[in-house]
Coordinates of C-alpha atoms in Angstrom, one line a residue:
M1 CA -16.1 18.2 -39.4
K2 CA -13.6 15.5 -39.7
Q3 CA -11.2 17.5 -37.6
I4 CA -13.6 18.2 -35.0
K5 CA -14.2 14.6 -34.5
L6 CA -10.6 13.8 -34.5
S7 CA -10.0 16.6 -31.8
I8 CA -12.8 15.3 -29.7
L9 CA -11.4 11.8 -29.8
L10 CA -7.9 13.1 -29.0
L11 CA -9.2 15.1 -26.0
M12 CA -11.2 12.0 -24.8
T13 CA -8.0 9.9 -25.0
V14 CA -6.0 12.4 -23.0
F15 CA -8.5 12.9 -20.3
F16 CA -9.8 9.2 -19.8
V17 CA -6.4 7.4 -20.0
G18 CA -5.0 6.9 -16.7
C19 CA -1.5 6.1 -15.4
G20 CA -1.2 2.8 -13.6
A21 CA 0.9 2.8 -10.4
Y22 CA 3.0 -0.3 -9.3
N23 CA 4.6 -0.3 -6.0
E24 CA 6.9 -3.1 -4.8
V25 CA 8.0 -4.1 -1.4
T26 CA 11.8 -4.5 -2.1
T27 CA 13.0 -6.4 0.8
F28 CA 11.8 -7.6 4.2
P29 CA 13.9 -7.5 7.3
P30 CA 16.1 -10.6 7.9
S31 CA 14.2 -13.5 9.2
D32 CA 16.2 -13.6 12.4
E33 CA 15.0 -10.0 13.2
V34 CA 11.3 -10.3 12.1
F35 CA 9.8 -13.3 10.5
I36 CA 7.0 -12.3 7.9
T37 CA 5.1 -14.8 5.8
S38 CA 1.7 -15.1 4.0
G39 CA 1.2 -18.5 5.4
D40 CA 2.5 -20.6 8.3
G41 CA 4.0 -23.6 6.8
D42 CA 7.7 -22.4 6.8
I43 CA 8.0 -21.5 10.4
Q44 CA 9.1 -24.1 13.1
K45 CA 6.6 -25.2 15.8
P46 CA 6.1 -24.6 18.5
Y47 CA 5.4 -20.7 18.5
T48 CA 3.2 -18.7 20.6
P49 CA 0.5 -16.4 19.2
V50 CA 0.9 -13.0 20.8
G51 CA -1.9 -11.2 19.1
Q52 CA -3.6 -10.0 16.0
L53 CA -2.2 -7.2 13.8
I54 CA -4.7 -4.9 12.1
Y55 CA -3.3 -1.9 10.3
A56 CA -5.0 0.5 8.1
R57 CA -3.7 3.7 6.5
S58 CA -5.3 6.1 4.0
G59 CA -3.5 8.6 2.1
Y60 CA -5.1 12.0 1.2
R61 CA -4.9 14.4 -1.8
L62 CA -6.8 17.3 -2.5
G63 CA -9.4 16.4 -5.1
L64 CA -9.1 19.8 -6.9
P65 CA -7.8 20.6 -10.5
I66 CA -4.0 20.6 -10.5
L67 CA -3.7 20.3 -6.9
G68 CA -4.8 16.9 -6.9
L69 CA -1.7 16.0 -8.8
I70 CA 0.6 16.8 -5.9
P71 CA 1.3 13.6 -3.8
F72 CA 1.8 15.3 -0.4
N73 CA 0.3 12.4 1.7
D74 CA 0.2 9.2 -0.3
V75 CA 0.5 5.7 1.1
N76 CA 3.9 3.9 0.5
P77 CA 3.5 0.3 1.2
D78 CA 7.2 -0.4 1.6
R79 CA 7.6 2.4 4.1
E80 CA 4.6 1.4 6.1
L81 CA 5.6 -2.1 6.3
R82 CA 9.1 -1.2 7.5
E83 CA 8.3 1.6 9.9
E84 CA 4.8 1.0 11.2
V85 CA 4.1 -2.8 10.9
I86 CA 7.4 -3.9 12.2
T87 CA 7.4 -1.5 14.9
E88 CA 4.1 -2.7 16.2
I89 CA 5.0 -6.4 16.0
K90 CA 8.0 -5.6 18.1
R91 CA 5.9 -3.4 20.6
Q92 CA 3.5 -6.3 21.2
G93 CA 6.5 -8.6 22.0
G94 CA 6.5 -10.7 18.8
D95 CA 9.2 -11.5 16.4
G96 CA 7.1 -12.8 13.6
L97 CA 4.0 -12.2 11.6
I98 CA 2.2 -15.2 10.0
N99 CA -1.0 -15.4 7.7
M100 CA -0.3 -11.9 6.6
Q101 CA -2.6 -10.4 4.0
I102 CA -2.1 -7.0 2.4
T103 CA -4.8 -5.1 0.5
F104 CA -3.3 -2.1 -1.3
E105 CA -5.1 0.5 -3.5
A106 CA -2.6 2.7 -5.3
P107 CA -2.8 6.4 -5.2
K108 CA -4.7 7.9 -8.2
N109 CA -4.2 11.2 -10.0
G110 CA -7.8 11.4 -11.2
I111 CA -8.4 13.6 -14.3
L112 CA -6.1 16.4 -14.1
G113 CA -6.2 16.1 -10.3
I114 CA -10.1 16.2 -10.0
G115 CA -11.0 13.0 -7.9
A116 CA -7.5 12.2 -6.9
K117 CA -6.9 9.8 -4.0
G118 CA -4.0 9.1 -1.8
G119 CA -4.3 5.3 -1.8
V120 CA -5.2 2.8 0.9
L121 CA -3.2 0.1 2.8
F122 CA -4.7 -2.6 5.0
V123 CA -2.6 -5.3 6.7
T124 CA -3.8 -8.1 8.8
G125 CA -2.0 -11.1 10.4
T126 CA -1.1 -13.1 13.6
I127 CA 1.8 -11.9 15.6
I128 CA 3.8 -14.8 17.1
K129 CA 6.8 -15.3 19.4
R130 CA 9.1 -18.1 18.1

């Protein structure tokens, strides 16, 4: 009986312990190319607001056993900021993003792939021209 309880405890530990994900934006582009900040205190005034940036991206994984462990369309915040957000800032004629807020939910493997999610990234801010 003691071995059965120990086996059940071991199985519960394996199935219900998740792995944490930590993603870091390593570097932003040089400030003379695109200025990005979470506030607006470090920028010299006057500047002209060009518009608002609202960017959202959801990753996708199959929520099936074992197949959910394959990260074929996960959200990578570093890549999204470099490729999509900076491109949109330049497309709108701006050279800066102030009051930026990032909400990021990391991809999850679920339990052996069941209930796996590809993550969510949501970025907002004010695009400016210095």
